[in-house]
Structure formats: C-alpha cells, structure tokens
Amino acid sequence: MTAGTPLIGVFDSGVGGLSVLREIHALLPAQPVLYFADQGHVPYGSRQIEEVRAFARGITRYLLGQGAQLIVIACNTASVAALKILRDEFPQIPFVGMEPAVKPAAEQSLSRKIGILATEATFQTAMYASVVDRFAHGVTLMEDPCPGLVSQIEKGNLAGKETRAILTRALEPMVNAGVDTIVMGCTHYPFVIPLIHELAGSQLRIIDPAPAVARQVRRVLEANNLLNPGSDVAMVRFVTSGDVAQFQQALHSLIGVEAPVEKAFWQGEEIKNTGGSAV
Ligand code: DGL
C-alpha cells in the first residue's frame, strides 16, 4: 500500500460483502481496502435491528481507528438498520450503503412481477418499506427471506442439498407466478446466482447491485478528493471476528483470493485486533 493513500473500510456480517468487494477492487484496483467480516455475529438477518445497529457502530469505530476514510456497508441488513444513524453519528466520514434494488428491477421487468430475496430483518425495516413505496408502483412483489441460506453460504455450500432445498422452496412460487426479475437483496446471495439460474431458468433476470455500489464508491471518493490516481494494485487487508481458517478458505473458494486473514475480537462494544494472522 502506498503510504497516505486513502483506505476504504468495507464490512459485512461475513463473506457476503466479498461480492461487493470484488467489484470495488476490479473498478478501483489502486485503492487500498480493509475488509471486516463480523463472523462472530453472523447471521445478522435474524437479529433485532437495534443489535445490528450496535454492531455497525462498533465496526465503524474500529474501521476509523484503522485509518478508513470511506466506509462501505457491504450488507443490506446493516445498511437498512444503520446507514442513516451512522451518517448522523459520524458526520466526518462518507458512507456508501445498500438498499434492495427494487428500482432497477421495476424498470426492467416485462412481466411486472419481481422477486426479492433479502433477510428477514431487511424486510422488516422502514427503509425497505420506503423503497417499495417509492419504486414498486404497478409491479407485484414476491418476497422471500430464504431462511438458512446465509449460513449455508458461510459454510461454502453453494450448490449442495440444503442450499438447493432453500432456493427451490423460495423460487418455485415466484417462477409459477411469472416473476421474470429477481433482486439480490442480500450481499451473500450473488454467490448462488449459478444455482438460481439452474433452478429457475437461464432467462431469469437477476439484479446484483454490487457493480452499481462500486461505481458509487468511485463517485464518493472523487467528490471527497480521496481517489488514488496511481495505477499500482493496492493491498486488501482481511479481518474477521470469526474463524480465520474458515474465512481464508471462503476467500479462496468465493473470489479466488489467497491472502492472510487477521483475527479481531469484540470486547463489549469495541473491536480489538490481535495482530495475529493465518497465512
Ligand atoms: N450479507 C448481509 C446482507 O446483505 C447479511 C446477511 C446476514 O448476516 O444475515 O443482508
């Protein structure tokens, strides 16, 4: 990493945000990134919103302490739970968050029937209700929280029996109802897009917001004079509050990256790095 190059902090409950990180790194390879996976608390989607908010606050403080100058909430659940509050509480730092991509789905669906796959917590928030209210006029929405899917993806089970069963149950009624567009409203889910196509047909349009999020990251970096104009590929640092070896395995299998992973611990509401890593 070039000294002084602005660091982007990216976080998720686990491996899901890697679907966003790979787009950010592809678009902005010269920008150093610290990716934090809160695997000590995954899944977020079945938790209370207040609890997810507290995790997001703790992670934000940690990333700021590590030198982050832009924070990307690469997690729909944490974004709908905490983005607004974090922007109020940490006005000195720009945040990029996510919201379920109902708008592009409504624009692109020909059948006017859209499927949304997101976590239970995401579906319960006012922010999701507001997205539906603003963008889903004249379309039928079919929502499914896919219980257990995040945990299967965390385990690396992208096409096994349990994952197939969860997706078959969610997708069958959607396909039968004539849904032609499905929104990935959870950053873990893009890793099962090949299986979704296998189960629901290759003609199904799948909306993964990650490339749009990466473009937004570039716009925000530019607007804040944080964009690194250099061309040297920057370092990505990986930290997990869960199991280091398991995360390292996921890095390899999900995004083809071999890298050291550092361990961090929650102490009350704070995160401490051990400095230890597995290589
Ligand atoms: N990847 C996250 C999201 O986008 C969180 C999933 C979870 O931890 O339940 O919602």
PDB file of C-alpha atoms and ligand atoms in Angstrom:
ATOM      1  CA  MET A   1       0.000   0.000   0.000  1.00  0.00           C
ATOM      2  CA  THR A   2       1.279   3.463  -0.813  1.00  0.00           C
ATOM      3  CA  ALA A   3       1.624   5.437   2.406  1.00  0.00           C
ATOM      4  CA  GLY A   4      -1.080   8.048   2.663  1.00  0.00           C
ATOM      5  CA  THR A   5      -3.387   6.508   0.059  1.00  0.00           C
ATOM      6  CA  PRO A   6      -6.917   6.787   1.406  1.00  0.00           C
ATOM      7  CA  LEU A   7      -8.158   3.496   2.832  1.00  0.00           C
ATOM      8  CA  ILE A   8     -11.664   2.183   2.156  1.00  0.00           C
ATOM      9  CA  GLY A   9     -13.260   0.229   5.004  1.00  0.00           C
ATOM     10  CA  VAL A  10     -15.753  -2.404   3.829  1.00  0.00           C
ATOM     11  CA  PHE A  11     -17.842  -4.543   6.159  1.00  0.00           C
ATOM     12  CA  ASP A  12     -20.464  -7.247   6.254  1.00  0.00           C
ATOM     13  CA  SER A  13     -21.648  -9.878   8.726  1.00  0.00           C
ATOM     14  CA  GLY A  14     -19.459 -12.373   6.896  1.00  0.00           C
ATOM     15  CA  VAL A  15     -18.482 -13.395   3.387  1.00  0.00           C
ATOM     16  CA  GLY A  16     -21.400 -11.680   1.608  1.00  0.00           C
ATOM     17  CA  GLY A  17     -19.647  -8.350   1.265  1.00  0.00           C
ATOM     18  CA  LEU A  18     -16.956 -10.095  -0.785  1.00  0.00           C
ATOM     19  CA  SER A  19     -19.451  -9.931  -3.686  1.00  0.00           C
ATOM     20  CA  VAL A  20     -19.219  -6.139  -3.350  1.00  0.00           C
ATOM     21  CA  LEU A  21     -15.503  -6.026  -2.571  1.00  0.00           C
ATOM     22  CA  ARG A  22     -14.609  -7.859  -5.799  1.00  0.00           C
ATOM     23  CA  GLU A  23     -16.455  -5.179  -7.817  1.00  0.00           C
ATOM     24  CA  ILE A  24     -14.809  -2.338  -5.888  1.00  0.00           C
ATOM     25  CA  HIS A  25     -11.360  -3.852  -6.333  1.00  0.00           C
ATOM     26  CA  ALA A  26     -11.968  -4.510 -10.043  1.00  0.00           C
ATOM     27  CA  LEU A  27     -13.048  -0.901 -10.608  1.00  0.00           C
ATOM     28  CA  LEU A  28     -10.540   0.733  -8.229  1.00  0.00           C
ATOM     29  CA  PRO A  29      -7.530  -1.586  -8.009  1.00  0.00           C
ATOM     30  CA  ALA A  30      -5.225   1.162  -6.741  1.00  0.00           C
ATOM     31  CA  GLN A  31      -7.386   1.868  -3.707  1.00  0.00           C
ATOM     32  CA  PRO A  32      -6.370   0.039  -0.516  1.00  0.00           C
ATOM     33  CA  VAL A  33      -9.213  -1.712   1.306  1.00  0.00           C
ATOM     34  CA  LEU A  34      -9.733  -3.175   4.761  1.00  0.00           C
ATOM     35  CA  TYR A  35     -12.492  -5.805   4.680  1.00  0.00           C
ATOM     36  CA  PHE A  36     -14.062  -6.654   8.038  1.00  0.00           C
ATOM     37  CA  ALA A  37     -16.229  -9.782   8.326  1.00  0.00           C
ATOM     38  CA  ASP A  38     -18.241  -9.897  11.549  1.00  0.00           C
ATOM     39  CA  GLN A  39     -18.422 -13.665  11.512  1.00  0.00           C
ATOM     40  CA  GLY A  40     -18.552 -13.741  15.301  1.00  0.00           C
ATOM     41  CA  HIS A  41     -22.134 -12.466  14.866  1.00  0.00           C
ATOM     42  CA  VAL A  42     -23.267 -13.861  11.504  1.00  0.00           C
ATOM     43  CA  PRO A  43     -26.128 -14.073  10.542  1.00  0.00           C
ATOM     44  CA  TYR A  44     -27.395 -10.540  11.097  1.00  0.00           C
ATOM     45  CA  GLY A  45     -30.659 -11.193   9.292  1.00  0.00           C
ATOM     46  CA  SER A  46     -32.424 -12.973  12.144  1.00  0.00           C
ATOM     47  CA  ARG A  47     -31.367 -10.407  14.778  1.00  0.00           C
ATOM     48  CA  GLN A  48     -33.098  -7.361  16.191  1.00  0.00           C
ATOM     49  CA  ILE A  49     -32.429  -4.139  14.277  1.00  0.00           C
ATOM     50  CA  GLU A  50     -31.052  -2.455  17.445  1.00  0.00           C
ATOM     51  CA  GLU A  51     -28.475  -5.190  17.835  1.00  0.00           C
ATOM     52  CA  VAL A  52     -27.325  -4.928  14.201  1.00  0.00           C
ATOM     53  CA  ARG A  53     -27.083  -1.152  14.687  1.00  0.00           C
ATOM     54  CA  ALA A  54     -24.782  -1.621  17.696  1.00  0.00           C
ATOM     55  CA  PHE A  55     -22.520  -3.951  15.678  1.00  0.00           C
ATOM     56  CA  ALA A  56     -22.402  -1.444  12.803  1.00  0.00           C
ATOM     57  CA  ARG A  57     -21.423   1.328  15.234  1.00  0.00           C
ATOM     58  CA  GLY A  58     -18.634  -0.768  16.778  1.00  0.00           C
ATOM     59  CA  ILE A  59     -17.306  -1.749  13.347  1.00  0.00           C
ATOM     60  CA  THR A  60     -17.383   1.868  12.175  1.00  0.00           C
ATOM     61  CA  ARG A  61     -15.303   2.954  15.190  1.00  0.00           C
ATOM     62  CA  TYR A  62     -12.883   0.106  14.504  1.00  0.00           C
ATOM     63  CA  LEU A  63     -12.511   0.972  10.806  1.00  0.00           C
ATOM     64  CA  LEU A  64     -11.959   4.642  11.630  1.00  0.00           C
ATOM     65  CA  GLY A  65      -9.278   3.596  14.123  1.00  0.00           C
ATOM     66  CA  GLN A  66      -7.597   1.615  11.334  1.00  0.00           C
ATOM     67  CA  GLY A  67      -7.483   4.731   9.158  1.00  0.00           C
ATOM     68  CA  ALA A  68     -10.530   4.255   6.900  1.00  0.00           C
ATOM     69  CA  GLN A  69     -11.566   7.424   5.087  1.00  0.00           C
ATOM     70  CA  LEU A  70     -14.656   5.990   3.408  1.00  0.00           C
ATOM     71  CA  ILE A  71     -16.855   3.210   4.771  1.00  0.00           C
ATOM     72  CA  VAL A  72     -18.842   0.848   2.566  1.00  0.00           C
ATOM     73  CA  ILE A  73     -21.608  -1.070   4.307  1.00  0.00           C
ATOM     74  CA  ALA A  74     -21.495  -4.109   2.019  1.00  0.00           C
ATOM     75  CA  CYS A  75     -24.513  -5.569   3.747  1.00  0.00           C
ATOM     76  CA  ASN A  76     -28.164  -4.772   3.080  1.00  0.00           C
ATOM     77  CA  THR A  77     -29.231  -5.689   6.614  1.00  0.00           C
ATOM     78  CA  ALA A  78     -26.686  -3.385   8.283  1.00  0.00           C
ATOM     79  CA  SER A  79     -27.429  -0.642   5.740  1.00  0.00           C
ATOM     80  CA  VAL A  80     -31.179  -0.607   6.266  1.00  0.00           C
ATOM     81  CA  ALA A  81     -30.635  -0.864  10.024  1.00  0.00           C
ATOM     82  CA  ALA A  82     -27.862   1.672  10.499  1.00  0.00           C
ATOM     83  CA  LEU A  83     -26.849   3.770   7.472  1.00  0.00           C
ATOM     84  CA  LYS A  84     -28.885   6.825   8.410  1.00  0.00           C
ATOM     85  CA  ILE A  85     -27.827   6.721  12.056  1.00  0.00           C
ATOM     86  CA  LEU A  86     -24.145   6.209  11.205  1.00  0.00           C
ATOM     87  CA  ARG A  87     -24.234   9.205   8.854  1.00  0.00           C
ATOM     88  CA  ASP A  88     -25.675  11.295  11.707  1.00  0.00           C
ATOM     89  CA  GLU A  89     -23.240   9.994  14.328  1.00  0.00           C
ATOM     90  CA  PHE A  90     -20.068  10.085  12.204  1.00  0.00           C
ATOM     91  CA  PRO A  91     -20.536  13.169  10.003  1.00  0.00           C
ATOM     92  CA  GLN A  92     -16.788  13.397   9.359  1.00  0.00           C
ATOM     93  CA  ILE A  93     -16.738  10.270   7.172  1.00  0.00           C
ATOM     94  CA  PRO A  94     -18.593   9.429   3.954  1.00  0.00           C
ATOM     95  CA  PHE A  95     -20.589   6.168   3.918  1.00  0.00           C
ATOM     96  CA  VAL A  96     -21.795   4.145   0.960  1.00  0.00           C
ATOM     97  CA  GLY A  97     -24.625   1.787   1.840  1.00  0.00           C
ATOM     98  CA  MET A  98     -27.008  -0.540   0.054  1.00  0.00           C
ATOM     99  CA  GLU A  99     -30.742  -0.756  -0.456  1.00  0.00           C
ATOM    100  CA  PRO A 100     -32.626  -3.559  -2.202  1.00  0.00           C
ATOM    101  CA  ALA A 101     -32.525  -2.794  -5.935  1.00  0.00           C
ATOM    102  CA  VAL A 102     -36.287  -2.570  -6.410  1.00  0.00           C
ATOM    103  CA  LYS A 103     -35.956   0.471  -8.686  1.00  0.00           C
ATOM    104  CA  PRO A 104     -33.894  -1.124 -11.498  1.00  0.00           C
ATOM    105  CA  ALA A 105     -35.925  -4.317 -11.167  1.00  0.00           C
ATOM    106  CA  ALA A 106     -39.202  -2.428 -11.622  1.00  0.00           C
ATOM    107  CA  GLU A 107     -37.723  -0.613 -14.623  1.00  0.00           C
ATOM    108  CA  GLN A 108     -36.575  -3.823 -16.293  1.00  0.00           C
ATOM    109  CA  SER A 109     -39.296  -6.369 -15.541  1.00  0.00           C
ATOM    110  CA  LEU A 110     -41.510  -7.077 -18.528  1.00  0.00           C
ATOM    111  CA  SER A 111     -43.947  -9.308 -16.652  1.00  0.00           C
ATOM    112  CA  ARG A 112     -44.250  -6.631 -13.927  1.00  0.00           C
ATOM    113  CA  LYS A 113     -43.619  -9.357 -11.362  1.00  0.00           C
ATOM    114  CA  ILE A 114     -40.468  -9.172  -9.265  1.00  0.00           C
ATOM    115  CA  GLY A 115     -38.955 -11.496  -6.697  1.00  0.00           C
ATOM    116  CA  ILE A 116     -36.936 -10.065  -3.797  1.00  0.00           C
ATOM    117  CA  LEU A 117     -34.555 -12.248  -1.826  1.00  0.00           C
ATOM    118  CA  ALA A 118     -33.330 -10.469   1.317  1.00  0.00           C
ATOM    119  CA  THR A 119     -33.016 -11.188   5.022  1.00  0.00           C
ATOM    120  CA  GLU A 120     -35.921 -11.230   7.446  1.00  0.00           C
ATOM    121  CA  ALA A 121     -34.506  -8.143   9.203  1.00  0.00           C
ATOM    122  CA  THR A 122     -34.243  -6.217   5.924  1.00  0.00           C
ATOM    123  CA  PHE A 123     -37.902  -6.890   5.067  1.00  0.00           C
ATOM    124  CA  GLN A 124     -38.957  -5.511   8.463  1.00  0.00           C
ATOM    125  CA  THR A 125     -37.308  -2.116   8.192  1.00  0.00           C
ATOM    126  CA  ALA A 126     -38.856   1.234   7.376  1.00  0.00           C
ATOM    127  CA  MET A 127     -36.126   1.772   4.772  1.00  0.00           C
ATOM    128  CA  TYR A 128     -37.267  -1.293   2.814  1.00  0.00           C
ATOM    129  CA  ALA A 129     -40.906  -0.146   3.079  1.00  0.00           C
ATOM    130  CA  SER A 130     -39.861   3.234   1.740  1.00  0.00           C
ATOM    131  CA  VAL A 131     -38.030   1.688  -1.248  1.00  0.00           C
ATOM    132  CA  VAL A 132     -41.155  -0.337  -2.094  1.00  0.00           C
ATOM    133  CA  ASP A 133     -43.323   2.713  -1.652  1.00  0.00           C
ATOM    134  CA  ARG A 134     -41.185   4.826  -3.965  1.00  0.00           C
ATOM    135  CA  PHE A 135     -40.284   2.377  -6.699  1.00  0.00           C
ATOM    136  CA  ALA A 136     -42.679  -0.579  -6.867  1.00  0.00           C
ATOM    137  CA  HIS A 137     -45.683   1.144  -8.428  1.00  0.00           C
ATOM    138  CA  GLY A 138     -47.572  -1.113 -10.799  1.00  0.00           C
ATOM    139  CA  VAL A 139     -45.462  -4.183 -10.061  1.00  0.00           C
ATOM    140  CA  THR A 140     -46.219  -7.256  -7.991  1.00  0.00           C
ATOM    141  CA  LEU A 141     -43.504  -8.043  -5.443  1.00  0.00           C
ATOM    142  CA  MET A 142     -42.892 -11.519  -4.100  1.00  0.00           C
ATOM    143  CA  GLU A 143     -40.589 -11.506  -1.076  1.00  0.00           C
ATOM    144  CA  ASP A 144     -38.690 -14.389   0.465  1.00  0.00           C
ATOM    145  CA  PRO A 145     -36.151 -14.287   3.325  1.00  0.00           C
ATOM    146  CA  CYS A 146     -34.608 -17.662   2.381  1.00  0.00           C
ATOM    147  CA  PRO A 147     -34.111 -18.816   5.994  1.00  0.00           C
ATOM    148  CA  GLY A 148     -30.783 -20.577   6.470  1.00  0.00           C
ATOM    149  CA  LEU A 149     -29.297 -19.507   3.128  1.00  0.00           C
ATOM    150  CA  VAL A 150     -26.734 -17.089   4.622  1.00  0.00           C
ATOM    151  CA  SER A 151     -25.446 -19.825   6.949  1.00  0.00           C
ATOM    152  CA  GLN A 152     -25.098 -22.288   4.067  1.00  0.00           C
ATOM    153  CA  ILE A 153     -23.156 -19.737   2.006  1.00  0.00           C
ATOM    154  CA  GLU A 154     -20.940 -19.005   5.022  1.00  0.00           C
ATOM    155  CA  LYS A 155     -20.154 -22.746   5.110  1.00  0.00           C
ATOM    156  CA  GLY A 156     -19.263 -22.679   1.416  1.00  0.00           C
ATOM    157  CA  ASN A 157     -22.304 -24.732   0.456  1.00  0.00           C
ATOM    158  CA  LEU A 158     -23.191 -23.029  -2.847  1.00  0.00           C
ATOM    159  CA  ALA A 159     -24.961 -25.895  -4.614  1.00  0.00           C
ATOM    160  CA  GLY A 160     -25.458 -28.732  -2.107  1.00  0.00           C
ATOM    161  CA  LYS A 161     -28.673 -30.354  -0.907  1.00  0.00           C
ATOM    162  CA  GLU A 162     -29.622 -27.846   1.815  1.00  0.00           C
ATOM    163  CA  THR A 163     -28.951 -24.803  -0.394  1.00  0.00           C
ATOM    164  CA  ARG A 164     -30.961 -26.330  -3.241  1.00  0.00           C
ATOM    165  CA  ALA A 165     -33.878 -27.042  -0.903  1.00  0.00           C
ATOM    166  CA  ILE A 166     -33.937 -23.459   0.439  1.00  0.00           C
ATOM    167  CA  LEU A 167     -33.817 -21.930  -3.034  1.00  0.00           C
ATOM    168  CA  THR A 168     -36.265 -24.356  -4.611  1.00  0.00           C
ATOM    169  CA  ARG A 169     -38.851 -23.532  -1.936  1.00  0.00           C
ATOM    170  CA  ALA A 170     -38.318 -19.787  -2.455  1.00  0.00           C
ATOM    171  CA  LEU A 171     -38.133 -19.744  -6.259  1.00  0.00           C
ATOM    172  CA  GLU A 172     -40.849 -22.199  -7.282  1.00  0.00           C
ATOM    173  CA  PRO A 173     -43.814 -19.972  -6.355  1.00  0.00           C
ATOM    174  CA  MET A 174     -42.073 -16.991  -7.967  1.00  0.00           C
ATOM    175  CA  VAL A 175     -41.461 -18.774 -11.248  1.00  0.00           C
ATOM    176  CA  ASN A 176     -45.004 -20.203 -11.237  1.00  0.00           C
ATOM    177  CA  ALA A 177     -46.402 -16.702 -10.726  1.00  0.00           C
ATOM    178  CA  GLY A 178     -44.487 -15.356 -13.745  1.00  0.00           C
ATOM    179  CA  VAL A 179     -41.681 -13.469 -11.998  1.00  0.00           C
ATOM    180  CA  ASP A 180     -39.051 -12.538 -14.616  1.00  0.00           C
ATOM    181  CA  THR A 181     -36.668 -10.494 -12.431  1.00  0.00           C
ATOM    182  CA  ILE A 182     -35.120 -11.315  -9.064  1.00  0.00           C
ATOM    183  CA  VAL A 183     -33.318  -8.855  -6.797  1.00  0.00           C
ATOM    184  CA  MET A 184     -30.349  -9.985  -4.726  1.00  0.00           C
ATOM    185  CA  GLY A 185     -31.307  -8.030  -1.603  1.00  0.00           C
ATOM    186  CA  CYS A 186     -28.575  -9.637   0.496  1.00  0.00           C
ATOM    187  CA  THR A 187     -24.905  -9.495  -0.454  1.00  0.00           C
ATOM    188  CA  HIS A 188     -24.417 -13.187   0.290  1.00  0.00           C
ATOM    189  CA  TYR A 189     -26.874 -14.262  -2.393  1.00  0.00           C
ATOM    190  CA  PRO A 190     -24.909 -13.373  -5.575  1.00  0.00           C
ATOM    191  CA  PHE A 191     -22.691 -16.352  -4.760  1.00  0.00           C
ATOM    192  CA  VAL A 192     -25.621 -18.664  -5.567  1.00  0.00           C
ATOM    193  CA  ILE A 193     -26.619 -16.976  -8.838  1.00  0.00           C
ATOM    194  CA  PRO A 194     -25.461 -20.014 -10.887  1.00  0.00           C
ATOM    195  CA  LEU A 195     -27.738 -22.246  -8.804  1.00  0.00           C
ATOM    196  CA  ILE A 196     -30.637 -19.775  -9.087  1.00  0.00           C
ATOM    197  CA  HIS A 197     -30.292 -19.904 -12.874  1.00  0.00           C
ATOM    198  CA  GLU A 198     -30.131 -23.692 -12.792  1.00  0.00           C
ATOM    199  CA  LEU A 199     -33.295 -23.927 -10.693  1.00  0.00           C
ATOM    200  CA  ALA A 200     -35.332 -21.077 -12.159  1.00  0.00           C
ATOM    201  CA  GLY A 201     -34.103 -20.897 -15.749  1.00  0.00           C
ATOM    202  CA  SER A 202     -31.325 -19.038 -17.501  1.00  0.00           C
ATOM    203  CA  GLN A 203     -33.742 -16.440 -18.907  1.00  0.00           C
ATOM    204  CA  LEU A 204     -34.488 -15.089 -15.417  1.00  0.00           C
ATOM    205  CA  ARG A 205     -33.058 -11.567 -14.964  1.00  0.00           C
ATOM    206  CA  ILE A 206     -31.034 -11.293 -11.748  1.00  0.00           C
ATOM    207  CA  ILE A 207     -30.201  -7.908 -10.300  1.00  0.00           C
ATOM    208  CA  ASP A 208     -26.989  -7.787  -8.258  1.00  0.00           C
ATOM    209  CA  PRO A 209     -26.386  -4.210  -7.108  1.00  0.00           C
ATOM    210  CA  ALA A 210     -22.638  -4.719  -6.452  1.00  0.00           C
ATOM    211  CA  PRO A 211     -21.340  -3.085  -9.691  1.00  0.00           C
ATOM    212  CA  ALA A 212     -23.555  -0.044  -9.064  1.00  0.00           C
ATOM    213  CA  VAL A 213     -22.253   0.163  -5.497  1.00  0.00           C
ATOM    214  CA  ALA A 214     -18.671   0.109  -6.788  1.00  0.00           C
ATOM    215  CA  ARG A 215     -19.459   2.976  -9.178  1.00  0.00           C
ATOM    216  CA  GLN A 216     -20.994   4.910  -6.286  1.00  0.00           C
ATOM    217  CA  VAL A 217     -17.814   4.299  -4.251  1.00  0.00           C
ATOM    218  CA  ARG A 218     -15.791   5.846  -7.071  1.00  0.00           C
ATOM    219  CA  ARG A 219     -18.111   8.880  -7.243  1.00  0.00           C
ATOM    220  CA  VAL A 220     -17.890   9.413  -3.478  1.00  0.00           C
ATOM    221  CA  LEU A 221     -14.082   9.055  -3.489  1.00  0.00           C
ATOM    222  CA  GLU A 222     -13.876  11.610  -6.292  1.00  0.00           C
ATOM    223  CA  ALA A 223     -16.247  14.012  -4.575  1.00  0.00           C
ATOM    224  CA  ASN A 224     -14.136  13.852  -1.392  1.00  0.00           C
ATOM    225  CA  ASN A 225     -10.735  14.039  -3.142  1.00  0.00           C
ATOM    226  CA  LEU A 226      -9.885  10.547  -1.917  1.00  0.00           C
ATOM    227  CA  LEU A 227      -9.429   8.782  -5.260  1.00  0.00           C
ATOM    228  CA  ASN A 228      -5.933   7.367  -5.741  1.00  0.00           C
ATOM    229  CA  PRO A 229      -4.801   8.389  -9.241  1.00  0.00           C
ATOM    230  CA  GLY A 230      -1.949   5.832  -9.169  1.00  0.00           C
ATOM    231  CA  SER A 231      -2.032   2.528 -11.027  1.00  0.00           C
ATOM    232  CA  ASP A 232      -0.196   0.186  -8.638  1.00  0.00           C
ATOM    233  CA  VAL A 233      -2.514  -2.531  -7.357  1.00  0.00           C
ATOM    234  CA  ALA A 234      -3.188  -1.788  -3.701  1.00  0.00           C
ATOM    235  CA  MET A 235      -3.365  -4.177  -0.799  1.00  0.00           C
ATOM    236  CA  VAL A 236      -6.591  -5.581   0.575  1.00  0.00           C
ATOM    237  CA  ARG A 237      -6.449  -6.466   4.282  1.00  0.00           C
ATOM    238  CA  PHE A 238      -8.903  -9.045   5.604  1.00  0.00           C
ATOM    239  CA  VAL A 239     -10.035  -9.201   9.229  1.00  0.00           C
ATOM    240  CA  THR A 240     -12.656 -11.484  10.792  1.00  0.00           C
ATOM    241  CA  SER A 241     -14.227 -11.692  14.225  1.00  0.00           C
ATOM    242  CA  GLY A 242     -14.853 -15.377  13.493  1.00  0.00           C
ATOM    243  CA  ASP A 243     -12.730 -18.294  12.405  1.00  0.00           C
ATOM    244  CA  VAL A 244      -9.615 -17.232  10.490  1.00  0.00           C
ATOM    245  CA  ALA A 245      -9.031 -20.507   8.644  1.00  0.00           C
ATOM    246  CA  GLN A 246     -12.671 -20.760   7.556  1.00  0.00           C
ATOM    247  CA  PHE A 247     -12.614 -17.202   6.213  1.00  0.00           C
ATOM    248  CA  GLN A 248      -9.395 -17.871   4.362  1.00  0.00           C
ATOM    249  CA  GLN A 249     -10.982 -20.902   2.740  1.00  0.00           C
ATOM    250  CA  ALA A 250     -14.023 -18.800   1.742  1.00  0.00           C
ATOM    251  CA  LEU A 251     -11.773 -16.133   0.197  1.00  0.00           C
ATOM    252  CA  HIS A 252     -10.248 -18.785  -1.981  1.00  0.00           C
ATOM    253  CA  SER A 253     -13.454 -20.543  -2.993  1.00  0.00           C
ATOM    254  CA  LEU A 254     -15.691 -17.476  -3.422  1.00  0.00           C
ATOM    255  CA  ILE A 255     -13.421 -14.885  -5.013  1.00  0.00           C
ATOM    256  CA  GLY A 256     -10.239 -16.812  -5.812  1.00  0.00           C
ATOM    257  CA  VAL A 257      -8.051 -14.820  -3.404  1.00  0.00           C
ATOM    258  CA  GLU A 258      -5.191 -16.224  -1.334  1.00  0.00           C
ATOM    259  CA  ALA A 259      -4.370 -13.781   1.431  1.00  0.00           C
ATOM    260  CA  PRO A 260      -3.530 -13.601   5.101  1.00  0.00           C
ATOM    261  CA  VAL A 261      -6.513 -13.116   7.394  1.00  0.00           C
ATOM    262  CA  GLU A 262      -6.300 -11.322  10.747  1.00  0.00           C
ATOM    263  CA  LYS A 263      -8.361 -12.135  13.799  1.00  0.00           C
ATOM    264  CA  ALA A 264     -10.227  -9.489  15.779  1.00  0.00           C
ATOM    265  CA  PHE A 265     -12.235  -9.822  18.998  1.00  0.00           C
ATOM    266  CA  TRP A 266     -15.251  -7.986  20.308  1.00  0.00           C
ATOM    267  CA  GLN A 267     -14.696  -6.662  23.830  1.00  0.00           C
ATOM    268  CA  GLY A 268     -18.037  -5.239  24.864  1.00  0.00           C
ATOM    269  CA  GLU A 269     -18.875  -2.761  22.136  1.00  0.00           C
ATOM    270  CA  GLU A 270     -15.293  -2.384  20.887  1.00  0.00           C
ATOM    271  CA  ILE A 271     -13.268  -4.478  18.449  1.00  0.00           C
ATOM    272  CA  LYS A 272      -9.640  -5.283  19.178  1.00  0.00           C
ATOM    273  CA  ASN A 273      -7.146  -6.695  16.708  1.00  0.00           C
ATOM    274  CA  THR A 274      -4.898  -9.440  17.977  1.00  0.00           C
ATOM    275  CA  GLY A 275      -2.302  -8.726  15.332  1.00  0.00           C
ATOM    276  CA  GLY A 276      -2.258 -12.497  14.757  1.00  0.00           C
ATOM    277  CA  SER A 277      -2.973 -13.865  11.312  1.00  0.00           C
ATOM    278  CA  ALA A 278      -3.083 -17.099   9.372  1.00  0.00           C
ATOM    279  CA  VAL A 279      -1.203 -17.217   6.116  1.00  0.00           C
TER     280      VAL A 279
HETATM  281  N1  DGL B   1     -24.961 -10.045   3.739  1.00  0.00           N
HETATM  282  C1  DGL B   1     -25.916  -9.431   4.556  1.00  0.00           C
HETATM  283  C2  DGL B   1     -26.977  -8.696   3.813  1.00  0.00           C
HETATM  284  O1  DGL B   1     -26.686  -8.190   2.748  1.00  0.00           O
HETATM  285  C3  DGL B   1     -26.272 -10.048   5.867  1.00  0.00           C
HETATM  286  C4  DGL B   1     -26.741 -11.440   5.896  1.00  0.00           C
HETATM  287  C5  DGL B   1     -26.870 -11.944   7.315  1.00  0.00           C
HETATM  288  O2  DGL B   1     -25.900 -11.859   8.067  1.00  0.00           O
HETATM  289  O3  DGL B   1     -27.971 -12.400   7.663  1.00  0.00           O
HETATM  290  O4  DGL B   1     -28.089  -8.560   4.251  1.00  0.00           O
END
